[in-house]
Coordinates of C-alpha atoms in Angstrom, one line a residue:
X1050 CA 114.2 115.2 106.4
X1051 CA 111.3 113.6 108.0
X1052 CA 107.4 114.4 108.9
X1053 CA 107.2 112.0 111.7
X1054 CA 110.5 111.0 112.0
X1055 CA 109.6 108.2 114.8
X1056 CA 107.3 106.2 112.8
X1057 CA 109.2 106.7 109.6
X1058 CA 112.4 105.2 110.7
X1059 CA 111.1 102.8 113.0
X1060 CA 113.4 99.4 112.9
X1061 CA 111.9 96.0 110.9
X1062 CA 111.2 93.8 113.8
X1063 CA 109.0 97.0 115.5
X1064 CA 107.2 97.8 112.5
X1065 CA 106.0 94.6 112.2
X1066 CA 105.1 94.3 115.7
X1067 CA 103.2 97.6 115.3
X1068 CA 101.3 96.1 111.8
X1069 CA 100.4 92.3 113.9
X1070 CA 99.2 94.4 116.5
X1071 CA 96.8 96.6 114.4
X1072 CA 95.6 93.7 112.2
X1073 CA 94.6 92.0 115.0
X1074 CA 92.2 94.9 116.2
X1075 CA 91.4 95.6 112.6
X1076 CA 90.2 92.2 111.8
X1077 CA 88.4 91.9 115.1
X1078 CA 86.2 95.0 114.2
X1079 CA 85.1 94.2 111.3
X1080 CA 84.3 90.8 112.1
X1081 CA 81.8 92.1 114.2
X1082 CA 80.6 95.3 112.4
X1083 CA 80.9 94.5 108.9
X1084 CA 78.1 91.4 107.5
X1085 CA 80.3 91.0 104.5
X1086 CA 83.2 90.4 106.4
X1087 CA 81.8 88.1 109.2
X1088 CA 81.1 85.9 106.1
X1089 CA 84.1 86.2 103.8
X1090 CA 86.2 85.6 107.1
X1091 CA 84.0 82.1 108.3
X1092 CA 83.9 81.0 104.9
X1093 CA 87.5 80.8 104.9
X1094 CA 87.8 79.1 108.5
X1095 CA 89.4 82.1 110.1
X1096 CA 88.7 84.1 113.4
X1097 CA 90.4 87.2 114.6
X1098 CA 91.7 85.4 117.7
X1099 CA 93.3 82.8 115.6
X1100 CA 95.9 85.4 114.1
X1101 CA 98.9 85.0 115.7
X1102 CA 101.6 86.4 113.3
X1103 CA 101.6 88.5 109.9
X1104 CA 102.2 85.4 108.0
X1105 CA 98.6 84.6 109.0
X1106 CA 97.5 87.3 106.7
X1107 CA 97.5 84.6 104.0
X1108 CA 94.8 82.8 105.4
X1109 CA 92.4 85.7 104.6
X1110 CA 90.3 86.6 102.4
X1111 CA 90.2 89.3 99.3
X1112 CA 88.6 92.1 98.8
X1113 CA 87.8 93.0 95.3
X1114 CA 86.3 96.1 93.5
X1115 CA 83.5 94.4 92.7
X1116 CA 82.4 93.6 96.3
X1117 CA 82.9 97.7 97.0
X1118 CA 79.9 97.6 94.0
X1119 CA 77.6 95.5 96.0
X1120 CA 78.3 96.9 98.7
X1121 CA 77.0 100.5 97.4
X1122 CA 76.9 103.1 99.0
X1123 CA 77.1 102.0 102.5
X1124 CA 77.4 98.3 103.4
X1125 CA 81.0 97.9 104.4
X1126 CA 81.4 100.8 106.5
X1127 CA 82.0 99.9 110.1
X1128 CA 81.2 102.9 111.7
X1129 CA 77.7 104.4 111.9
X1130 CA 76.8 107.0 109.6
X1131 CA 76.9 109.8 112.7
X1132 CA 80.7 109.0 113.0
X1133 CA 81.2 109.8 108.9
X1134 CA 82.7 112.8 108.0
X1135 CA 83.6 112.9 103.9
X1136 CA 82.5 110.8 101.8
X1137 CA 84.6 110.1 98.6
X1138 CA 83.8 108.2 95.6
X1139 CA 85.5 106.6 92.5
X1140 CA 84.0 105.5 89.4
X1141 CA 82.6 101.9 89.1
X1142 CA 81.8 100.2 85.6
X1143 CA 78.1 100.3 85.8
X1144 CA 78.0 104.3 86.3
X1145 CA 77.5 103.7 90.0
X1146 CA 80.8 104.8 92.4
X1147 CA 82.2 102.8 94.1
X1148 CA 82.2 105.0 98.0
X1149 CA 84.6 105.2 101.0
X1150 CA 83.5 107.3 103.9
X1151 CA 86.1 108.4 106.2
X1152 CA 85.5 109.4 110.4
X1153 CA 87.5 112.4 112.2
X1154 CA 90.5 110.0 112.7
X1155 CA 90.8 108.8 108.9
X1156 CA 91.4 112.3 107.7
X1157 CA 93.7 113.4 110.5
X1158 CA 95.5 110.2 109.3
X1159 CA 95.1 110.7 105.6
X1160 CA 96.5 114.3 106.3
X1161 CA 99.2 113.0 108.4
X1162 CA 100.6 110.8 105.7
X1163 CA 100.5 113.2 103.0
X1164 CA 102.4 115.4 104.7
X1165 CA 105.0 112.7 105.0
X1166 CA 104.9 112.4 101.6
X1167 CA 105.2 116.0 101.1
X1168 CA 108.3 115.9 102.8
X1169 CA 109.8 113.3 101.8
X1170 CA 109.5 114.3 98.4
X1171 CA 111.6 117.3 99.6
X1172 CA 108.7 119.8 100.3
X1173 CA 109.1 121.9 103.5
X1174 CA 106.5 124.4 105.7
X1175 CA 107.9 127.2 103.8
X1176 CA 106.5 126.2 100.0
X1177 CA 103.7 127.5 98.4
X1178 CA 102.1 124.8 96.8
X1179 CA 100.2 124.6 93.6
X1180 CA 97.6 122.3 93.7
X1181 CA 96.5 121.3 90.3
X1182 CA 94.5 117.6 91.3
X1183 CA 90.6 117.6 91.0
X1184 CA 88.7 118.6 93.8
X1185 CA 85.1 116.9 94.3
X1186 CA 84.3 113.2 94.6
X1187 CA 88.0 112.1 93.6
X1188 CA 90.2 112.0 96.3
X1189 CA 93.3 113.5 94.8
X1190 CA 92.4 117.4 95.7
X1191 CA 90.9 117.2 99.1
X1192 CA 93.6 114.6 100.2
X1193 CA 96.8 116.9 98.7
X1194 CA 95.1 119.7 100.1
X1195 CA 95.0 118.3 103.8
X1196 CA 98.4 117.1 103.4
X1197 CA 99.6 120.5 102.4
X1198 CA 97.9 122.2 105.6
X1199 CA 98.7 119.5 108.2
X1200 CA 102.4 120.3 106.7
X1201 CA 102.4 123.6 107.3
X1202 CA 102.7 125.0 103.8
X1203 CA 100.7 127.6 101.7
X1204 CA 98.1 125.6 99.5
X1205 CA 96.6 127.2 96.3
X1206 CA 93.3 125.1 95.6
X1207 CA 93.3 125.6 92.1
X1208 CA 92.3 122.1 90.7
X1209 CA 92.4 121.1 87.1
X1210 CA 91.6 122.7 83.8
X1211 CA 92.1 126.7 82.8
X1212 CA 95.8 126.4 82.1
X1213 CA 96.9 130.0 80.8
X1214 CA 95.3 130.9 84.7
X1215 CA 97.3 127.8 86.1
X1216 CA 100.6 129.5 84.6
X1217 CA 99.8 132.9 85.4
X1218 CA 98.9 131.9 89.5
X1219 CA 102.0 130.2 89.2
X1220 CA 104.1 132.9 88.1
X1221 CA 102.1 135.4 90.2
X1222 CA 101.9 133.8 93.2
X1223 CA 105.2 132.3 93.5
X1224 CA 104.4 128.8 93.6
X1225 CA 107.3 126.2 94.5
X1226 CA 105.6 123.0 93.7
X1227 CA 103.3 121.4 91.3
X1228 CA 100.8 118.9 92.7
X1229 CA 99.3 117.2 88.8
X1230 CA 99.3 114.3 86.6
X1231 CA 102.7 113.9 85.0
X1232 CA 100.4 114.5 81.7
X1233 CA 99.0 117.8 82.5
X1234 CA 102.7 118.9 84.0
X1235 CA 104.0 118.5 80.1
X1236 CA 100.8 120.3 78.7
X1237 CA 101.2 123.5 81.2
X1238 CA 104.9 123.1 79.4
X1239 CA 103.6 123.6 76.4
X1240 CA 100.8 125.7 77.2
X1241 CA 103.6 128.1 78.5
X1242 CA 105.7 127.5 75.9
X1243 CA 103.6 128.9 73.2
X1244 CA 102.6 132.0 76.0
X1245 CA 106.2 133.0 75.7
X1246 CA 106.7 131.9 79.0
X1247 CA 110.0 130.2 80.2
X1248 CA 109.3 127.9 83.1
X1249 CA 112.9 128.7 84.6
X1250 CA 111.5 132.1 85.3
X1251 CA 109.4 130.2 88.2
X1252 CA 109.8 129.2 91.3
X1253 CA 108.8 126.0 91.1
X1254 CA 111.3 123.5 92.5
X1255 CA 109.3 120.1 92.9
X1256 CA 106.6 117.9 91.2
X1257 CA 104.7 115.5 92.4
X1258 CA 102.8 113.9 89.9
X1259 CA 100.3 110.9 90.2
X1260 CA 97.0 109.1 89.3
X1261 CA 98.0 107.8 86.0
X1262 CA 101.1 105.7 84.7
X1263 CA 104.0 107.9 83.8
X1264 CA 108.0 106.4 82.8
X1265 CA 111.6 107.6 83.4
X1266 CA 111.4 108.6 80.2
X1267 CA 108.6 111.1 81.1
X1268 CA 109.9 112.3 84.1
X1269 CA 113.3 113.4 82.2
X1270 CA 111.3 115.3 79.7
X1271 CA 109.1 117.0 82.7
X1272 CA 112.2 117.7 84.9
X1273 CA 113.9 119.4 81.4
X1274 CA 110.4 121.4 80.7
X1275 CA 109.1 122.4 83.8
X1276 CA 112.9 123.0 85.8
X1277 CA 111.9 120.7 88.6
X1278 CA 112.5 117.7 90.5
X1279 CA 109.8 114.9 89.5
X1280 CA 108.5 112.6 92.3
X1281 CA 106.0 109.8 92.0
X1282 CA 103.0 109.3 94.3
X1283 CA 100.5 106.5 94.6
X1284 CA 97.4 106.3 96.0
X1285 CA 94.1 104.7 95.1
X1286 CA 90.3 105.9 96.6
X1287 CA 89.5 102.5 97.8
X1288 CA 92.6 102.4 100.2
X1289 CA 92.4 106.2 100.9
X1290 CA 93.4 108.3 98.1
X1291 CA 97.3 109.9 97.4
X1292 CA 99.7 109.4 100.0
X1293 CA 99.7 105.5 100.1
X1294 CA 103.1 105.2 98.6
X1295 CA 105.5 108.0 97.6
X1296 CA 109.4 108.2 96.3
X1297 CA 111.8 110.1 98.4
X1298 CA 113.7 112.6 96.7
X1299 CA 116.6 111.3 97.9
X1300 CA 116.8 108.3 95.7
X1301 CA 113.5 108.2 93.5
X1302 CA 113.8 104.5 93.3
X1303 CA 110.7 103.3 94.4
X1304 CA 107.9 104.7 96.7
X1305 CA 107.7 103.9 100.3
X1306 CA 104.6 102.5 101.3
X1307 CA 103.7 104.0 105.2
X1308 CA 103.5 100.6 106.7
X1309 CA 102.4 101.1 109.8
X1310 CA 99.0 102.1 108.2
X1311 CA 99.2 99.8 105.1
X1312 CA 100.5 95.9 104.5
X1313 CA 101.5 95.4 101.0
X1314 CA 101.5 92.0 99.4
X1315 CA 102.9 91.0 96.0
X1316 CA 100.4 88.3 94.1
X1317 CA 100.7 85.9 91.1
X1318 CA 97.0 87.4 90.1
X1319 CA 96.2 84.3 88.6
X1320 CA 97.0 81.8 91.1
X1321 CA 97.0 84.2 94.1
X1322 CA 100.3 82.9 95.5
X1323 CA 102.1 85.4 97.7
X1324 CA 105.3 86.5 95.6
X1325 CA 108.3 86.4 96.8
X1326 CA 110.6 90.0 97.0
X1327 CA 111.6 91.5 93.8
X1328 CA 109.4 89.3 91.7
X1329 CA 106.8 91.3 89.8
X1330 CA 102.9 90.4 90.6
X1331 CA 100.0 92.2 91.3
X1332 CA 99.4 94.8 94.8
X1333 CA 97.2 93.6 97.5
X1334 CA 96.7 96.3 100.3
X1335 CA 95.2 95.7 104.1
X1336 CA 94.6 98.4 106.0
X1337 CA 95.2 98.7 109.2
X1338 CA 94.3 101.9 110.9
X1339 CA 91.0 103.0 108.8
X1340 CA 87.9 103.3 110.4
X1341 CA 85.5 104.1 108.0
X1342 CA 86.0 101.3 105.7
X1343 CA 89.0 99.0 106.7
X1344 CA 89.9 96.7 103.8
X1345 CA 91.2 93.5 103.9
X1346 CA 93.9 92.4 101.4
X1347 CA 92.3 94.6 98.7
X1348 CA 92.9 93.6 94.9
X1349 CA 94.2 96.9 93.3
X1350 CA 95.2 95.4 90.0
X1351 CA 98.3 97.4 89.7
X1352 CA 101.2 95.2 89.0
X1353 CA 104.5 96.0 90.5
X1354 CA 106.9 94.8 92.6
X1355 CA 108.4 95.0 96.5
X1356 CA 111.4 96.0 98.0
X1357 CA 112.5 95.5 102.0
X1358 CA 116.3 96.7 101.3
X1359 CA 117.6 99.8 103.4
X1360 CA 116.9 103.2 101.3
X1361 CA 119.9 105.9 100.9
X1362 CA 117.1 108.4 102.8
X1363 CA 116.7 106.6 106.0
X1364 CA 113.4 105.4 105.4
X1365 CA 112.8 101.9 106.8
X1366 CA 109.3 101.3 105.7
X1367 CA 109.5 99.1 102.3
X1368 CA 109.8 100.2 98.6
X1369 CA 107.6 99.7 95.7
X1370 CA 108.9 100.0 92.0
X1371 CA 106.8 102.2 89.9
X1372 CA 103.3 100.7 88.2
X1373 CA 103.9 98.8 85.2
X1374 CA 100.8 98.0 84.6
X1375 CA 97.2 96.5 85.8
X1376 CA 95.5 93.2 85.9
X1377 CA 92.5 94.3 84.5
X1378 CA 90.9 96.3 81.6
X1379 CA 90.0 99.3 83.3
X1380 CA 92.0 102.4 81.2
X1381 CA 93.5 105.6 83.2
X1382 CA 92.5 108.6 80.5
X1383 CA 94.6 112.0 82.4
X1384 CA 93.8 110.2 86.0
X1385 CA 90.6 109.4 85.4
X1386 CA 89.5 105.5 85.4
X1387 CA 87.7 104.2 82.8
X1388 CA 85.9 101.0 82.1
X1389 CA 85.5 100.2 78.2
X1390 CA 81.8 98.4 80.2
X1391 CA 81.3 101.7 81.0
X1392 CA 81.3 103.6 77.8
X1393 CA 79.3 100.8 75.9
X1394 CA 76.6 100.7 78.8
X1395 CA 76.2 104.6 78.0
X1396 CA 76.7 103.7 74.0
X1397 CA 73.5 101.4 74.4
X1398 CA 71.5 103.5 75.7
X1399 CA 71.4 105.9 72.6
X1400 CA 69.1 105.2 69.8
X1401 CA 70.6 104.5 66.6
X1402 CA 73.7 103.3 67.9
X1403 CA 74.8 99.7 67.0
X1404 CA 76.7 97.6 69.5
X1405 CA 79.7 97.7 68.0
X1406 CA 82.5 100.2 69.2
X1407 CA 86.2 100.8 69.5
X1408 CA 88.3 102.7 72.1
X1409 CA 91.2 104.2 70.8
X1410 CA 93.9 105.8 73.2
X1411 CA 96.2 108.2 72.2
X1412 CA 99.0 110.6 73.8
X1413 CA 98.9 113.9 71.8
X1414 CA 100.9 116.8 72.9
X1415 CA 101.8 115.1 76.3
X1416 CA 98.0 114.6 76.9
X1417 CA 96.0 111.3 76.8
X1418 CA 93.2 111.2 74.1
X1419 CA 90.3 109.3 74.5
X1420 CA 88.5 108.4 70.5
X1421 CA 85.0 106.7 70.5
X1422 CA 84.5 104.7 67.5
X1423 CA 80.9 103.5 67.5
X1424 CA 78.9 102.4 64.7
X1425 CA 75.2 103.6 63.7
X1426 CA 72.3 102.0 61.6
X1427 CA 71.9 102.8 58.4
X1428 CA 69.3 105.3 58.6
X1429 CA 71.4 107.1 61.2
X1430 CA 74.6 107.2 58.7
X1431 CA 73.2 108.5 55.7
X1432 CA 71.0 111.4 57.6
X1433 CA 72.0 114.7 57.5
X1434 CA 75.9 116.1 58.6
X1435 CA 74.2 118.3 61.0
X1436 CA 72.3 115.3 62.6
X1437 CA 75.4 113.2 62.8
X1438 CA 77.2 116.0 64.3
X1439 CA 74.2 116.7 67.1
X1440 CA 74.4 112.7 67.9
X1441 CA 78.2 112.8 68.6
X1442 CA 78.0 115.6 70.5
X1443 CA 75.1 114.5 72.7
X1444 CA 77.1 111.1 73.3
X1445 CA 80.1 113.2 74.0
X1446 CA 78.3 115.0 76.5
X1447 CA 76.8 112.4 78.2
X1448 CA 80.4 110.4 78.6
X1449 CA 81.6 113.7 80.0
X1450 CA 78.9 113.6 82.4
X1451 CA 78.3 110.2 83.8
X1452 CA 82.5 109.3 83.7
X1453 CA 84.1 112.6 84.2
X1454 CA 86.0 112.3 80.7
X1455 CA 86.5 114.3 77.5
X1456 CA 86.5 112.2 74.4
X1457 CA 85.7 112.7 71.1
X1458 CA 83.0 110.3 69.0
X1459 CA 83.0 109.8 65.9
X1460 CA 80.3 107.9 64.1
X1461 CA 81.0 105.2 61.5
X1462 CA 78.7 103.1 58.9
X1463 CA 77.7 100.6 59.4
X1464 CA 79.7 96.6 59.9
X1465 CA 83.0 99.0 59.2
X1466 CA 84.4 97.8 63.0
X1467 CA 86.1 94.6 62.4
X1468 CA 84.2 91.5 64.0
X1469 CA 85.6 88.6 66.0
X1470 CA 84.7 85.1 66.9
X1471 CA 86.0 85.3 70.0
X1472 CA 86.6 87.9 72.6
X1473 CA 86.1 91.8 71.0
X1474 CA 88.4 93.9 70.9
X1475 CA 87.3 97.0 72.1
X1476 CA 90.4 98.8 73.0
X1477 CA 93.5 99.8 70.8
X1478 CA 96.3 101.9 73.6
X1479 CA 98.5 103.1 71.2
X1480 CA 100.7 105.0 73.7
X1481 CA 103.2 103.1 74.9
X1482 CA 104.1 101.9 71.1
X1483 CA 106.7 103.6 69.8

């Protein structure tokens, strides 16, 4: 079953017609629109006109997160601001977002491809879909939500958090799929579980789970828990939000990428050679239809690997396996991003706190845990309970605020965090060890 059938099957050698043609336009745009990218694209001797094939795609340059940072909040849009409709943002390490703005056209297209992915993870006009992905500045709410509509479907906007009300709208309201992180899906299990509730009483059919790194292993235990069939989505803010990439329910291995919006690329990420197919490397993403803020050959860190072979569900556009990984340090706490630079630039800025701290990740009850080990002076340690207990809580609050996470602090004397001569460690992930 297909959304836009057309597009979605279109043959190779027409696809990448269709993706030459729109990276030409694309590029010439923001050569003249965007100041960073007139630059970036004469500093590396290349002009729109001179693109004559994809393989000339090479010759440009990248686009990191860090150039969406100094470019805040507005500087590589290449629209005017009259012609912006939503903004979103995503977090940034220095407590500043980093922001995309979309026009009229981006979210008719955003829409569009979500409800591609809809159906392709086997949703139809019929379902009543239970929308359980954060509304606001992240773009995983808004963009399901869209997605859902343009489809056809019943959406319930219910976001995240509350999860006895979660189950009982569920069970109320008939919902037939889940729209989460794979995380929260196993803690509504639970949740429901210990409620007396049997999720085979509901009418939930499919899953779609996304914005944090999940494994066959967890989508077994989520199909057994939650009676449903698991599907994996990928999206990132930067590039639009969910909908990017998505598994069809037909075979689950891999998600199609909608390339007629999107070129993937696979990269060594330390020498920034094009991999070959198969071959694991890090994802680069050009768009090639955006308005707002087009982005060339965009660094997402996530490492994974690429696909052209013919899929079982008549899909042409190509496959990527599921993320393994990232190139970076940033940490993915129940879809939220997370910079350890983040956390210590809030640490800093409480008195009494020493610069040394810890970040330790756990996965408790199908949940990602977030602990904040952080030393304080002397004086601070051997105060009052009470006073230690105001001071965690304060920092707590404040990481809550600024980075849109829950963790828990806890306070430790003084030179008890283990030093180093070289690089700190400031992270211990202990969920993936057995």
């Amino acid at each position: 079953m297909f959304f836009n059938e057309e597009f979605e099957t279109l043959p190779r050698e027409a696809l990448e017609a269709l993706q030459l043609k729109r990276l030409k336009s694309m590029v010439a745009r923001v050569e003249k629109s965007v100041p960073f990218y007139k630059e970036a694209l004469a500093k590396a001797g290349v002009a729109s006109d001179s693109i004559k094939s994809l393989a000339d795609l090479q010759r440009l340059p990248f686009t990191y997160k860090q150039d969406m940072r100094d470019s805040y909040p507005y500087n590589l849009f290449a629209v005017p601001m009259e012609d912006i409709v939503r903004i979103h943002a995503s977090s940034g390490t220095t407590g500043k977002p980093t922001v995309v703005g979309y026009t009229k056209k981006d979210i008719e297209t955003w829409s569009e491809l979500m409800a591609r992915s809809f159906v392709a993870a086997g949703v139809h006009k019929g379902d009543i879909i239970h929308n359980s992905y954060g509304y606001g500045l992240f773009t995983g709410g808004l963009g399901a939500h869209y997605g859902a509509e343009r489809l056809g479907a019943s959406v319930i906007p219910m976001s995240g958090g509350n999860t006895k009300k979660q189950i009982m709208i569920m069970q109320d309201f008939g919902s037939t799929v889940l729209t989460c992180t794979p995380s929260y899906s196993l803690f509504m299990a639970e949740a429901a579980k210990e409620e007396g509730i049997d999720f085979r009483d509901l009418k939930l059919r499919v899953g779609i789970f996304g914005a944090e790194p999940w494994s066959e292993e967890m989508r077994r235990d989520i199909e057994t828990k939650l009676n449903l069939s698991a599907v994996d989505i990928y999206g990132l803010s930067e590039i639009m939000g969910p909908g990017v990439a998505i598994e069809c329910c037909e075979a689950k291995k891999g998600l199609h990428v909608w390339e007629d919006h999107f070129i993937p690329e696979i990269i060594n990420p330390e020498t920034c050679e094009v991999l070959p197919e198969g071959q694991m490397g890090e994802l680069v993403i050009t768009t090639i239809t955006k308005e707002g803020i087009p982005l060339i050959r965009y660094r997402t860190r996530d490492i994974t690997s690429i696909t052209y072979e013919p899929c079982a569900c008549g899909r042409t556009h190509a496959r990527i396996a599921r993320m393994s990984g990232r190139s970076d340090d940033m940490l993915i706490i129940r879809g939220v991003n997370v910079f350890p630079s983040q956390i210590e630039a809030i640490l800093m800025g409480v008195e009494g706190v020493e610069p040394h701290y810890v970040l330790i990740v756990e996965r408790k009850d199908n949940l990602d845990t977030l602990e904040v080990q952080v030393e304080v002076g002397e004086n601070i340690f051997s105060d009052e309970i009470k006073h230690l207990q105001a001071l965690s809580a304060k920092i707590e609050k404040q990481i809550k605020e600024m980075l849109g996470v829950t963790c828990r602090v806890r306070l430790v004397e003084p030179k008890s965090i283990t030093r180093s001569e070289g690089k700190a460690k400031r992270v211990i992930d202990n969920r993936n060890k057995a």
